[in-house]
Amino acid sequence: MNPKPWPLRVLKFILLGILFVAAMGYATMSLWNWLVPELFHGPVISFWQTLGLLLLTRLLTGFKGGGGRPGFSRKWQQHKNDWKQKMESRMAGMTPEEQEKFRQKMRASCGPPWMRRSAPETTFNTQAE
């Protein structure tokens, strides 16, 4: 079996890439020109403007993968597990009083402002006897 010469494979890859970009550009241009002027009173755009928008989108969002980037969930899960183990080892080295003090401090300072619990206020007697 004789494999295809590499220049033909490269040419085929380039042509399929150009065809893919042109098809995506045409589909995007058609959707934009169908929806945006009607819904938002926006401009009608040309094919080249569409390709520019697609390139800008890729520059802003990154060239690797789509929205569901492979491996991202696994990396995030590993990060969470590492953090949890680190916190458990820190808590294991604390006395129960230190653990409760730490929990109260975290409840008072972490999370969105509307969910923060106010730490119990300690009153000091500042009057001298």
PDB file of C-alpha atoms in Angstrom:
ATOM      1  CA  MET A   1       0.000   0.000   0.000  1.00  0.00           C
ATOM      2  CA  ASN A   2       1.490   3.310  -1.098  1.00  0.00           C
ATOM      3  CA  PRO A   3       0.644   6.260   1.228  1.00  0.00           C
ATOM      4  CA  LYS A   4      -0.240   9.618  -0.306  1.00  0.00           C
ATOM      5  CA  PRO A   5       2.722  11.947  -0.696  1.00  0.00           C
ATOM      6  CA  TRP A   6       2.913  14.507   2.117  1.00  0.00           C
ATOM      7  CA  PRO A   7       2.503  17.606  -0.127  1.00  0.00           C
ATOM      8  CA  LEU A   8      -0.931  16.363  -1.190  1.00  0.00           C
ATOM      9  CA  ARG A   9      -1.943  15.772   2.449  1.00  0.00           C
ATOM     10  CA  VAL A  10      -0.783  19.270   3.398  1.00  0.00           C
ATOM     11  CA  LEU A  11      -2.645  20.798   0.444  1.00  0.00           C
ATOM     12  CA  LYS A  12      -5.795  18.862   1.350  1.00  0.00           C
ATOM     13  CA  PHE A  13      -5.510  20.043   4.975  1.00  0.00           C
ATOM     14  CA  ILE A  14      -5.078  23.685   3.893  1.00  0.00           C
ATOM     15  CA  LEU A  15      -8.011  23.527   1.471  1.00  0.00           C
ATOM     16  CA  LEU A  16     -10.289  21.931   4.085  1.00  0.00           C
ATOM     17  CA  GLY A  17      -9.219  24.600   6.581  1.00  0.00           C
ATOM     18  CA  ILE A  18     -10.053  27.397   4.144  1.00  0.00           C
ATOM     19  CA  LEU A  19     -13.376  25.748   3.328  1.00  0.00           C
ATOM     20  CA  PHE A  20     -14.199  25.415   7.046  1.00  0.00           C
ATOM     21  CA  VAL A  21     -13.358  29.074   7.774  1.00  0.00           C
ATOM     22  CA  ALA A  22     -15.413  30.205   4.768  1.00  0.00           C
ATOM     23  CA  ALA A  23     -18.396  28.080   5.813  1.00  0.00           C
ATOM     24  CA  MET A  24     -18.249  29.328   9.412  1.00  0.00           C
ATOM     25  CA  GLY A  25     -17.908  32.906   8.182  1.00  0.00           C
ATOM     26  CA  TYR A  26     -20.873  32.576   5.838  1.00  0.00           C
ATOM     27  CA  ALA A  27     -23.030  30.933   8.528  1.00  0.00           C
ATOM     28  CA  THR A  28     -22.121  33.615  11.063  1.00  0.00           C
ATOM     29  CA  MET A  29     -22.718  36.418   8.557  1.00  0.00           C
ATOM     30  CA  SER A  30     -26.102  34.967   7.607  1.00  0.00           C
ATOM     31  CA  LEU A  31     -27.212  34.615  11.230  1.00  0.00           C
ATOM     32  CA  TRP A  32     -25.940  38.091  12.125  1.00  0.00           C
ATOM     33  CA  ASN A  33     -27.634  39.759   9.153  1.00  0.00           C
ATOM     34  CA  TRP A  34     -30.850  37.854   9.860  1.00  0.00           C
ATOM     35  CA  LEU A  35     -31.051  38.573  13.593  1.00  0.00           C
ATOM     36  CA  VAL A  36     -29.080  41.660  14.666  1.00  0.00           C
ATOM     37  CA  PRO A  37     -30.602  44.313  12.361  1.00  0.00           C
ATOM     38  CA  GLU A  38     -34.118  43.147  13.158  1.00  0.00           C
ATOM     39  CA  LEU A  39     -33.746  42.629  16.908  1.00  0.00           C
ATOM     40  CA  PHE A  40     -31.231  45.304  17.926  1.00  0.00           C
ATOM     41  CA  HIS A  41     -31.293  47.718  14.962  1.00  0.00           C
ATOM     42  CA  GLY A  42     -27.625  46.894  14.384  1.00  0.00           C
ATOM     43  CA  PRO A  43     -25.688  47.090  11.132  1.00  0.00           C
ATOM     44  CA  VAL A  44     -25.601  44.575   8.313  1.00  0.00           C
ATOM     45  CA  ILE A  45     -22.047  43.228   8.007  1.00  0.00           C
ATOM     46  CA  SER A  46     -20.006  41.901   5.114  1.00  0.00           C
ATOM     47  CA  PHE A  47     -18.209  38.576   4.877  1.00  0.00           C
ATOM     48  CA  TRP A  48     -14.834  40.134   5.694  1.00  0.00           C
ATOM     49  CA  GLN A  49     -16.243  41.949   8.708  1.00  0.00           C
ATOM     50  CA  THR A  50     -17.659  38.623   9.861  1.00  0.00           C
ATOM     51  CA  LEU A  51     -14.259  36.957   9.575  1.00  0.00           C
ATOM     52  CA  GLY A  52     -12.792  39.862  11.567  1.00  0.00           C
ATOM     53  CA  LEU A  53     -15.403  39.357  14.288  1.00  0.00           C
ATOM     54  CA  LEU A  54     -14.694  35.630  14.406  1.00  0.00           C
ATOM     55  CA  LEU A  55     -10.965  36.313  14.726  1.00  0.00           C
ATOM     56  CA  LEU A  56     -11.584  38.898  17.450  1.00  0.00           C
ATOM     57  CA  THR A  57     -13.767  36.425  19.319  1.00  0.00           C
ATOM     58  CA  ARG A  58     -11.056  33.779  19.183  1.00  0.00           C
ATOM     59  CA  LEU A  59      -8.438  36.286  20.343  1.00  0.00           C
ATOM     60  CA  LEU A  60     -10.565  37.310  23.315  1.00  0.00           C
ATOM     61  CA  THR A  61     -11.697  33.826  24.346  1.00  0.00           C
ATOM     62  CA  GLY A  62      -8.619  31.839  23.413  1.00  0.00           C
ATOM     63  CA  PHE A  63      -7.757  29.482  20.609  1.00  0.00           C
ATOM     64  CA  LYS A  64      -7.805  26.251  22.637  1.00  0.00           C
ATOM     65  CA  GLY A  65     -11.020  24.285  22.512  1.00  0.00           C
ATOM     66  CA  GLY A  66     -14.531  25.505  22.895  1.00  0.00           C
ATOM     67  CA  GLY A  67     -16.604  26.326  25.932  1.00  0.00           C
ATOM     68  CA  GLY A  68     -16.254  22.878  27.453  1.00  0.00           C
ATOM     69  CA  ARG A  69     -12.469  22.799  27.455  1.00  0.00           C
ATOM     70  CA  PRO A  70     -11.349  19.188  27.908  1.00  0.00           C
ATOM     71  CA  GLY A  71      -9.660  18.525  31.209  1.00  0.00           C
ATOM     72  CA  PHE A  72     -10.809  21.750  32.854  1.00  0.00           C
ATOM     73  CA  SER A  73     -13.318  20.009  35.102  1.00  0.00           C
ATOM     74  CA  ARG A  74     -10.755  17.416  36.128  1.00  0.00           C
ATOM     75  CA  LYS A  75      -8.180  20.106  36.954  1.00  0.00           C
ATOM     76  CA  TRP A  76     -10.714  22.063  38.981  1.00  0.00           C
ATOM     77  CA  GLN A  77     -11.730  18.933  40.897  1.00  0.00           C
ATOM     78  CA  GLN A  78      -8.075  18.198  41.653  1.00  0.00           C
ATOM     79  CA  HIS A  79      -7.599  21.780  42.868  1.00  0.00           C
ATOM     80  CA  LYS A  80     -10.626  21.454  45.163  1.00  0.00           C
ATOM     81  CA  ASN A  81      -9.358  18.141  46.550  1.00  0.00           C
ATOM     82  CA  ASP A  82      -5.886  19.581  47.192  1.00  0.00           C
ATOM     83  CA  TRP A  83      -7.368  22.583  48.983  1.00  0.00           C
ATOM     84  CA  LYS A  84      -9.651  20.374  51.073  1.00  0.00           C
ATOM     85  CA  GLN A  85      -6.750  18.137  52.150  1.00  0.00           C
ATOM     86  CA  LYS A  86      -4.649  21.188  53.018  1.00  0.00           C
ATOM     87  CA  MET A  87      -7.444  22.639  55.171  1.00  0.00           C
ATOM     88  CA  GLU A  88      -8.107  19.291  56.873  1.00  0.00           C
ATOM     89  CA  SER A  89      -4.427  18.928  57.773  1.00  0.00           C
ATOM     90  CA  ARG A  90      -4.385  22.481  59.185  1.00  0.00           C
ATOM     91  CA  MET A  91      -7.530  21.848  61.211  1.00  0.00           C
ATOM     92  CA  ALA A  92      -6.100  18.565  62.550  1.00  0.00           C
ATOM     93  CA  GLY A  93      -3.196  20.472  64.051  1.00  0.00           C
ATOM     94  CA  MET A  94      -5.471  22.873  65.961  1.00  0.00           C
ATOM     95  CA  THR A  95      -7.093  22.517  69.327  1.00  0.00           C
ATOM     96  CA  PRO A  96     -10.928  22.484  69.403  1.00  0.00           C
ATOM     97  CA  GLU A  97     -10.925  26.076  70.681  1.00  0.00           C
ATOM     98  CA  GLU A  98      -8.663  27.202  67.826  1.00  0.00           C
ATOM     99  CA  GLN A  99     -10.857  25.344  65.320  1.00  0.00           C
ATOM    100  CA  GLU A 100     -14.007  27.098  66.576  1.00  0.00           C
ATOM    101  CA  LYS A 101     -12.284  30.480  66.551  1.00  0.00           C
ATOM    102  CA  PHE A 102     -11.119  29.830  62.973  1.00  0.00           C
ATOM    103  CA  ARG A 103     -14.625  28.798  61.864  1.00  0.00           C
ATOM    104  CA  GLN A 104     -16.142  31.932  63.381  1.00  0.00           C
ATOM    105  CA  LYS A 105     -13.541  34.097  61.677  1.00  0.00           C
ATOM    106  CA  MET A 106     -14.210  32.427  58.310  1.00  0.00           C
ATOM    107  CA  ARG A 107     -17.992  32.813  58.689  1.00  0.00           C
ATOM    108  CA  ALA A 108     -17.573  36.491  59.439  1.00  0.00           C
ATOM    109  CA  SER A 109     -15.226  37.289  56.545  1.00  0.00           C
ATOM    110  CA  CYS A 110     -15.871  34.862  53.655  1.00  0.00           C
ATOM    111  CA  GLY A 111     -18.647  34.727  51.128  1.00  0.00           C
ATOM    112  CA  PRO A 112     -20.915  37.384  49.683  1.00  0.00           C
ATOM    113  CA  PRO A 113     -21.706  40.289  52.041  1.00  0.00           C
ATOM    114  CA  TRP A 114     -25.376  39.330  52.446  1.00  0.00           C
ATOM    115  CA  MET A 115     -24.427  35.864  53.699  1.00  0.00           C
ATOM    116  CA  ARG A 116     -21.772  36.929  56.176  1.00  0.00           C
ATOM    117  CA  ARG A 117     -22.631  36.347  59.763  1.00  0.00           C
ATOM    118  CA  SER A 118     -21.511  38.921  62.197  1.00  0.00           C
ATOM    119  CA  ALA A 119     -18.967  37.574  64.625  1.00  0.00           C
ATOM    120  CA  PRO A 120     -20.059  37.680  68.233  1.00  0.00           C
ATOM    121  CA  GLU A 121     -18.880  40.965  69.584  1.00  0.00           C
ATOM    122  CA  THR A 122     -16.872  40.954  72.737  1.00  0.00           C
ATOM    123  CA  THR A 123     -17.523  43.838  75.076  1.00  0.00           C
ATOM    124  CA  PHE A 124     -14.683  45.203  77.028  1.00  0.00           C
ATOM    125  CA  ASN A 125     -15.081  47.181  80.173  1.00  0.00           C
ATOM    126  CA  THR A 126     -12.966  50.258  79.599  1.00  0.00           C
ATOM    127  CA  GLN A 127     -13.787  51.892  82.923  1.00  0.00           C
ATOM    128  CA  ALA A 128     -10.985  51.918  85.408  1.00  0.00           C
ATOM    129  CA  GLU A 129     -11.796  50.929  88.943  1.00  0.00           C
TER     130      GLU A 129
END
